[in-house]
Amino acid sequence: MKFKDQLKAGVILDNPIFMQTIGLCPTLATSTSLSNAIGMGVAATIVLICSNIVISALRRFIPDKVRIAAFITIIAAFVTTIDLALQAFVPSLAASLGLFLPLIVVNCIILGRAEAYASKNAVLPSALDGVCMGLGFTFALVLMGFFRELLGAGTFLAGLSTLLPFLSGVIPAEGFAIPFFNTNPVVMMILPAGGFLMLGFIFAAIQKIMAGKEDK
Amino acid sequence: MPFVFPDSMGLTEILSLAVASILVNNYILVQFLGCCSFFGVSKKTDTAIGMGMAVVFVMALASAVTWAVQYFILEPLDLQYMQTIAFILVIATLVQFVEMFMKKSMPALYSALGIFLPLITTNCAVLGAAISNIDNSYSFIGSMVYGVGSGLGYTLAIVLFSSIRERLDATSKCPKCFEGFPIALVSAALLAMSFMGFSGLSIW
């Protein structure tokens, strides 16, 4: 399979959130702002790529009976690495992701790709699969984060400059205030209920688009 | 560095922790832990109750065992950074043992729970509770109460949600593009909104 097809599958056709509906917990919990969404997406993508590479390299050595335990141990090792690295280098992101950082280990997407793809394919395609699925996950998070931040707080990219200090000259710390939305924030959208609501509307939009495609 | 056990907790603290973990900080509707199984197994009320009971049981066991692992193994050896790996392995093993034990001694309950038991390993609520117990330095009793309370909160949410979904599937008329999963998410949003009413609730 070509990289282009894999990318299309990961981001659109087999998007882990929108098409397979797995990994919903971090999607709902960490998409309160765009910068959180980007941070979570990137952290999970790095873990996914690394675990896919190692699992596919070891696929002939891991006995079938204990494969799930072996996969989880490998994933947990990478999650610990990312967790410690973020706490050391980007403590503000580590604090805002909080509990969900160690919980990447039970993210169904990562174990799912290990079981469905990395344990059956060679190292390079598995790494690419990790990149594509990770991008798909990040795309979903970013979409949720963008709308929830816009509607709930009326800002765009708030907090990104503390995440990436070299951007602090370009983006103000509290983000860009969007006219109208920042004077009329719908606070519910950044609360838990708003997460369910936003995801529901995105799924409805997807069903609408799919139905439209089938009619043609 | 000598390690210290967390302070013991008073009865009022324990009771308010129980209320907080069931209602105020409901695992699914307020903290978004365990959402995968929340949407996955909430189509029927019977299975939702079974799943809820299994989660309560495993969370109580896991809270106790991971607390012991943290304070008797990881802390004395200064291995706190191994927490994630140690906890997930302990939980996976525990679920396996519970499965074997139930199969042998409680076959009726075992067959009722079916595939939900192995799925609990990857339920983030269980690992989430184990890590929260340590982060908030709860005492042993506090951890147990928090584990059971969070499990009961999970059960409450999933049972309520599954009854709503049964009604939705049977009677509702909604726009075509909202049918199925989207309308379920919107009803979860309404349920979450009603649970927001508990925020700030403190009895003592």
Coordinates of C-alpha atoms in Angstrom, one line a residue:
Chain A
M1 CA 0.0 0.0 0.0
K2 CA 1.2 3.4 -0.9
F3 CA 1.8 6.1 1.7
K4 CA -0.8 8.3 0.0
D5 CA -3.5 5.6 0.4
Q6 CA -2.4 4.9 4.0
L7 CA -2.6 8.6 4.8
K8 CA -6.1 8.9 3.3
A9 CA -7.2 5.8 5.3
G10 CA -5.8 7.1 8.6
V11 CA -7.1 10.6 8.4
I12 CA -10.4 10.2 6.6
L13 CA -11.7 6.7 5.6
D14 CA -10.6 4.9 8.7
N15 CA -10.2 7.9 11.0
P16 CA -9.9 6.3 14.5
I17 CA -12.3 8.7 16.2
F18 CA -14.9 9.5 13.5
M19 CA -15.1 6.1 11.6
Q20 CA -14.0 3.5 14.2
T21 CA -15.3 5.5 17.2
I22 CA -12.4 4.3 19.5
G23 CA -10.4 6.4 21.8
L24 CA -13.2 8.7 22.8
C25 CA -12.1 9.5 26.4
P26 CA -9.1 11.6 25.6
T27 CA -10.9 13.2 22.6
L28 CA -13.7 14.4 24.9
A29 CA -11.5 15.3 27.9
T30 CA -8.5 17.1 26.3
S31 CA -10.2 19.0 23.5
T32 CA -11.2 22.0 25.7
S33 CA -8.8 24.2 23.8
L34 CA -6.9 24.0 20.6
S35 CA -3.4 24.0 22.2
N36 CA -4.4 21.1 24.6
A37 CA -5.8 19.2 21.6
I38 CA -2.5 19.6 19.7
G39 CA -0.4 18.6 22.7
M40 CA -2.5 15.5 23.4
G41 CA -2.5 14.6 19.7
V42 CA 1.2 14.9 19.3
A43 CA 2.0 13.0 22.5
A44 CA -0.3 10.1 21.5
T45 CA 1.1 10.1 17.9
I46 CA 4.7 9.8 19.2
V47 CA 3.7 6.9 21.5
L48 CA 1.8 5.2 18.6
I49 CA 4.7 5.5 16.1
C50 CA 7.3 4.2 18.7
S51 CA 5.1 1.3 19.9
N52 CA 4.2 0.3 16.3
I53 CA 7.9 0.2 15.3
V54 CA 8.9 -1.9 18.4
I55 CA 5.9 -4.2 18.2
S56 CA 6.3 -4.9 14.5
A57 CA 10.1 -5.5 15.0
L58 CA 9.3 -8.0 17.8
R59 CA 6.3 -9.6 16.1
R60 CA 8.0 -12.9 15.5
F61 CA 9.3 -13.2 19.0
I62 CA 6.2 -12.4 21.0
P63 CA 4.2 -15.6 21.8
D64 CA 0.6 -15.4 20.7
K65 CA -0.8 -16.2 24.1
V66 CA 0.8 -13.3 26.0
R67 CA 0.8 -10.8 23.1
I68 CA -1.7 -8.4 24.7
A69 CA 0.4 -8.2 28.0
A70 CA 3.5 -7.7 25.9
F71 CA 2.0 -5.0 23.8
I72 CA 0.7 -3.1 26.9
T73 CA 4.2 -3.3 28.5
I74 CA 5.8 -1.9 25.4
I75 CA 3.2 0.9 25.2
A76 CA 3.5 1.7 28.9
A77 CA 7.3 2.1 28.6
F78 CA 6.9 4.7 25.8
V79 CA 4.0 6.5 27.7
T80 CA 6.3 6.7 30.8
T81 CA 9.0 8.2 28.6
I82 CA 6.7 10.8 27.1
D83 CA 5.2 11.6 30.5
L84 CA 8.6 12.2 32.1
A85 CA 9.8 14.2 29.1
L86 CA 6.8 16.5 29.0
Q87 CA 7.0 17.0 32.8
A88 CA 10.6 18.1 32.4
F89 CA 10.4 20.2 29.2
V90 CA 6.7 21.4 28.9
P91 CA 5.4 21.3 32.5
S92 CA 2.4 23.5 31.6
L93 CA 1.1 21.0 29.1
A94 CA 1.8 18.1 31.5
A95 CA -0.3 19.9 34.1
S96 CA -3.2 20.7 31.8
L97 CA -3.4 17.1 30.4
G98 CA -3.0 15.8 33.9
L99 CA -4.3 12.3 34.4
F100 CA -4.8 11.8 30.7
L101 CA -1.1 11.7 30.0
P102 CA -0.4 8.4 31.8
L103 CA -3.8 7.2 30.5
I104 CA -2.5 7.2 26.9
V105 CA -1.5 3.6 27.9
V106 CA -5.1 2.5 27.8
N107 CA -5.9 4.4 24.7
C108 CA -7.8 1.9 22.5
I109 CA -6.3 3.4 19.3
I110 CA -2.7 2.4 20.3
L111 CA -3.5 -1.1 21.4
G112 CA -5.9 -1.5 18.5
R113 CA -3.3 -0.6 15.9
A114 CA -0.7 -2.9 17.6
E115 CA -3.2 -5.8 17.4
A116 CA -4.7 -5.0 14.0
Y117 CA -1.6 -3.7 12.1
A118 CA 1.8 -3.7 13.7
S119 CA 1.7 -7.3 14.8
K120 CA 1.1 -8.4 11.2
N121 CA 3.2 -6.1 9.1
A122 CA 6.9 -5.1 8.6
V123 CA 8.5 -2.3 10.4
L124 CA 8.4 0.5 7.8
P125 CA 4.7 0.2 6.9
S126 CA 3.9 -0.1 10.7
A127 CA 5.8 3.2 11.3
L128 CA 3.9 4.9 8.5
D129 CA 0.6 3.4 9.9
G130 CA 1.5 5.0 13.2
V131 CA 2.1 8.4 11.5
C132 CA -1.2 8.2 9.6
M133 CA -3.4 7.0 12.4
G134 CA -1.8 9.5 14.8
L135 CA -2.5 12.3 12.3
G136 CA -6.1 11.1 12.1
F137 CA -6.4 11.2 15.9
T138 CA -4.8 14.6 16.0
F139 CA -7.1 15.9 13.3
A140 CA -10.2 14.8 15.2
L141 CA -8.9 16.4 18.4
V142 CA -8.0 19.7 16.6
L143 CA -11.4 19.9 15.0
M144 CA -13.1 19.4 18.4
G145 CA -10.6 21.7 20.2
F146 CA -11.1 24.5 17.6
F147 CA -14.8 24.6 17.8
R148 CA -15.0 24.2 21.6
E149 CA -12.5 26.9 22.2
L150 CA -14.1 29.3 19.7
L151 CA -17.6 28.8 21.1
G152 CA -16.8 28.3 24.8
A153 CA -14.1 31.0 25.3
G154 CA -14.1 33.0 22.1
T155 CA -10.4 32.7 21.5
F156 CA -8.1 31.0 19.0
L157 CA -4.9 29.3 20.0
A158 CA -4.9 30.4 23.6
G159 CA -2.0 29.0 25.5
L160 CA -0.1 27.8 22.5
S161 CA 2.8 30.2 23.2
T162 CA 3.4 28.7 26.6
L163 CA 3.4 25.3 24.9
L164 CA 5.9 26.4 22.2
P165 CA 7.9 29.3 23.7
F166 CA 9.4 30.3 20.3
L167 CA 5.9 31.3 19.1
S168 CA 5.5 33.8 22.0
G169 CA 6.3 36.8 19.7
V170 CA 3.7 35.7 17.1
I171 CA 0.8 34.5 19.3
P172 CA -0.3 36.4 22.4
A173 CA -0.4 34.2 25.6
E174 CA -4.2 34.4 25.8
G175 CA -4.6 33.7 22.1
F176 CA -6.4 35.7 19.5
A177 CA -9.8 37.0 20.7
I178 CA -12.4 36.4 18.1
P179 CA -15.0 39.3 17.8
F180 CA -18.6 38.5 18.8
F181 CA -17.6 35.0 20.1
N182 CA -15.4 36.5 22.9
T183 CA -18.2 38.8 24.1
N184 CA -20.8 36.0 24.0
P185 CA -19.0 32.8 25.2
V186 CA -21.1 29.7 25.6
V187 CA -19.3 28.5 28.7
M188 CA -21.0 25.1 28.5
M189 CA -19.0 24.2 25.4
I190 CA -15.7 23.9 27.5
L191 CA -17.5 22.0 30.2
P192 CA -18.0 18.2 30.0
A193 CA -21.5 18.4 28.5
G194 CA -20.2 20.5 25.6
G195 CA -17.7 17.8 24.7
F196 CA -20.5 15.3 24.2
L197 CA -22.6 17.8 22.3
M198 CA -19.8 18.9 20.0
L199 CA -18.9 15.3 19.2
G200 CA -22.6 14.5 18.5
F201 CA -22.9 17.4 16.1
I202 CA -19.7 16.4 14.3
F203 CA -20.9 12.8 13.9
A204 CA -24.2 14.1 12.6
A205 CA -22.4 16.2 10.0
I206 CA -20.4 13.2 9.0
Q207 CA -23.5 11.0 8.6
K208 CA -25.1 13.8 6.5
I209 CA -22.0 14.0 4.2
M210 CA -21.9 10.2 3.9
A211 CA -25.6 10.0 3.0
G212 CA -25.1 12.7 0.4
K213 CA -22.2 10.7 -1.2
E214 CA -24.3 7.5 -1.4
D215 CA -27.1 9.3 -3.2
K216 CA -24.8 10.4 -6.0
Chain B
M1 CA 14.5 9.7 51.0
P2 CA 12.3 8.0 53.7
F3 CA 8.8 7.5 52.4
V4 CA 5.7 8.2 54.5
F5 CA 2.3 6.7 54.3
P6 CA -0.6 9.1 53.6
D7 CA -2.4 10.5 56.6
S8 CA -5.4 8.5 57.8
M9 CA -8.7 10.1 56.9
G10 CA -11.6 10.9 59.3
L11 CA -15.1 9.6 58.8
T12 CA -16.5 12.8 57.5
E13 CA -13.7 13.0 54.9
I14 CA -14.4 9.5 53.8
L15 CA -18.2 10.1 53.5
S16 CA -17.7 13.3 51.5
L17 CA -15.2 11.5 49.3
A18 CA -17.9 8.8 48.6
V19 CA -20.5 11.4 47.6
A20 CA -18.0 13.3 45.5
S21 CA -16.8 10.2 43.6
I22 CA -20.3 9.0 42.9
L23 CA -22.1 12.2 42.0
V24 CA -20.0 15.4 41.9
N25 CA -17.0 14.0 40.1
N26 CA -18.9 11.3 38.2
Y27 CA -16.3 9.3 36.3
I28 CA -18.0 9.3 32.9
L29 CA -20.1 12.4 32.8
V30 CA -17.7 14.9 34.5
Q31 CA -14.3 13.4 34.1
F32 CA -14.6 11.5 30.8
L33 CA -13.0 8.3 32.1
G34 CA -14.3 5.1 30.7
C35 CA -16.2 6.6 27.8
C36 CA -15.3 3.8 25.3
S37 CA -17.2 1.1 27.3
F38 CA -19.9 3.7 28.2
F39 CA -20.9 4.0 24.5
G40 CA -19.9 0.4 23.6
V41 CA -22.1 -1.6 26.1
S42 CA -25.0 0.8 26.8
K43 CA -27.4 -0.5 24.2
K44 CA -29.2 -2.7 26.7
T45 CA -29.9 -2.1 30.4
D46 CA -29.1 -5.7 31.4
T47 CA -25.6 -5.7 30.0
A48 CA -25.1 -2.2 31.3
I49 CA -25.8 -3.4 34.9
G50 CA -23.5 -6.4 34.4
M51 CA -20.7 -4.2 33.1
G52 CA -21.2 -1.8 36.0
M53 CA -21.0 -4.5 38.6
A54 CA -17.9 -5.9 37.0
V55 CA -16.3 -2.5 37.0
V56 CA -17.1 -1.9 40.7
F57 CA -15.6 -5.2 41.6
V58 CA -12.4 -4.8 39.6
M59 CA -12.0 -1.1 40.7
A60 CA -12.3 -2.0 44.4
L61 CA -9.7 -4.8 44.0
A62 CA -7.4 -2.7 41.8
S63 CA -7.5 0.3 44.2
A64 CA -6.4 -2.0 47.1
V65 CA -3.7 -3.8 45.2
T66 CA -2.2 -0.8 43.4
W67 CA -2.2 1.1 46.7
A68 CA -0.1 -1.7 48.2
V69 CA 2.2 -1.8 45.2
Q70 CA 2.8 1.9 45.4
Y71 CA 3.5 2.1 49.2
F72 CA 5.2 -1.2 49.8
I73 CA 7.2 -1.7 46.6
L74 CA 7.6 1.5 44.5
E75 CA 8.1 4.1 47.3
P76 CA 10.6 2.2 49.4
L77 CA 12.6 1.4 46.2
D78 CA 12.3 4.9 44.9
L79 CA 10.8 3.6 41.7
Q80 CA 7.8 6.1 41.4
Y81 CA 8.5 6.6 37.7
M82 CA 7.6 3.0 37.0
Q83 CA 4.0 3.7 38.3
T84 CA 2.3 3.5 34.9
I85 CA 4.0 0.2 33.8
A86 CA 3.6 -1.4 37.2
F87 CA -0.1 -0.4 37.6
I88 CA -1.2 -1.5 34.1
L89 CA 0.5 -4.9 34.5
V90 CA -1.1 -5.4 38.0
I91 CA -4.5 -4.5 36.6
A92 CA -4.1 -6.8 33.6
T93 CA -3.0 -9.7 35.9
L94 CA -5.8 -9.0 38.3
V95 CA -8.5 -9.0 35.6
Q96 CA -7.1 -12.3 34.4
F97 CA -7.2 -13.8 37.9
V98 CA -10.7 -12.6 38.5
E99 CA -11.7 -14.1 35.2
M100 CA -10.2 -17.5 36.1
F101 CA -11.7 -17.4 39.6
M102 CA -15.1 -16.5 38.4
K103 CA -15.1 -19.2 35.7
K104 CA -14.3 -21.8 38.3
S105 CA -16.5 -20.7 41.3
M106 CA -19.2 -18.5 39.9
P107 CA -20.0 -19.8 36.4
A108 CA -23.4 -18.1 36.3
L109 CA -22.0 -14.6 36.9
Y110 CA -19.1 -15.4 34.6
S111 CA -21.3 -16.2 31.7
A112 CA -23.4 -13.2 32.4
L113 CA -20.4 -10.8 32.2
G114 CA -19.0 -12.6 29.2
I115 CA -16.6 -10.5 27.2
F116 CA -16.8 -7.5 29.5
L117 CA -14.4 -8.9 32.0
P118 CA -11.3 -8.9 29.7
L119 CA -12.3 -5.5 28.3
I120 CA -12.0 -3.9 31.8
T121 CA -8.2 -4.1 31.5
T122 CA -8.3 -1.3 28.9
N123 CA -11.0 0.6 30.7
C124 CA -9.3 3.9 31.6
A125 CA -11.6 4.3 34.6
V126 CA -9.7 1.5 36.5
L127 CA -6.2 2.8 35.8
G128 CA -7.5 6.4 36.3
A129 CA -8.8 5.6 39.8
A130 CA -5.5 3.8 40.7
I131 CA -3.4 6.8 39.7
S132 CA -5.8 9.3 41.3
N133 CA -5.6 7.5 44.6
I134 CA -1.8 8.0 44.6
D135 CA -1.9 11.6 43.2
N136 CA -4.4 12.7 45.9
S137 CA -2.5 10.7 48.6
Y138 CA -5.6 9.0 49.9
S139 CA -5.3 6.6 52.8
F140 CA -5.9 2.9 52.2
I141 CA -9.5 3.2 53.4
G142 CA -9.9 6.4 51.3
S143 CA -8.6 4.6 48.2
M144 CA -11.1 1.8 48.7
V145 CA -14.0 4.2 49.1
Y146 CA -12.8 6.2 46.1
G147 CA -12.5 3.1 44.0
V148 CA -15.9 1.7 44.9
G149 CA -17.6 5.1 44.8
S150 CA -16.2 5.8 41.3
G151 CA -17.3 2.4 40.2
L152 CA -20.8 3.0 41.5
G153 CA -20.8 6.4 39.8
Y154 CA -19.9 4.6 36.5
T155 CA -22.7 2.1 37.1
L156 CA -25.2 4.9 37.8
A157 CA -24.3 6.8 34.6
I158 CA -24.2 3.7 32.3
V159 CA -27.5 2.4 33.6
L160 CA -29.3 5.7 33.3
F161 CA -27.8 6.2 29.8
S162 CA -28.7 2.7 28.6
S163 CA -32.4 3.2 29.6
I164 CA -32.4 6.5 27.7
R165 CA -30.9 4.7 24.7
E166 CA -33.5 1.9 24.8
R167 CA -36.2 4.5 24.7
L168 CA -34.5 6.4 21.9
D169 CA -34.2 3.3 19.7
A170 CA -37.8 2.3 20.4
T171 CA -39.7 5.5 20.0
S172 CA -37.8 8.5 19.0
K173 CA -38.2 10.3 15.7
C174 CA -35.1 12.3 14.9
P175 CA -33.5 13.8 11.8
K176 CA -31.9 11.2 9.7
C177 CA -28.4 12.4 10.0
F178 CA -28.7 12.3 13.8
E179 CA -29.9 8.7 13.9
G180 CA -27.8 6.2 16.0
F181 CA -24.6 7.4 17.5
P182 CA -25.0 11.2 17.2
I183 CA -28.3 11.3 19.0
A184 CA -26.8 9.1 21.7
L185 CA -24.0 11.6 22.2
V186 CA -26.4 14.5 22.4
S187 CA -28.5 12.6 25.0
A188 CA -25.2 12.0 26.9
A189 CA -24.6 15.7 26.8
L190 CA -28.0 16.3 28.4
L191 CA -27.3 13.7 31.0
A192 CA -23.9 15.4 31.7
M193 CA -25.7 18.7 32.0
S194 CA -28.0 17.4 34.7
F195 CA -25.0 16.0 36.6
M196 CA -23.5 19.5 36.5
G197 CA -26.2 20.3 39.0
F198 CA -24.3 18.3 41.6
S199 CA -21.1 20.4 41.2
G200 CA -20.4 22.4 44.4
L201 CA -22.5 19.9 46.4
S202 CA -20.9 19.3 49.8
I203 CA -22.8 17.9 52.6
W204 CA -20.3 18.3 55.4

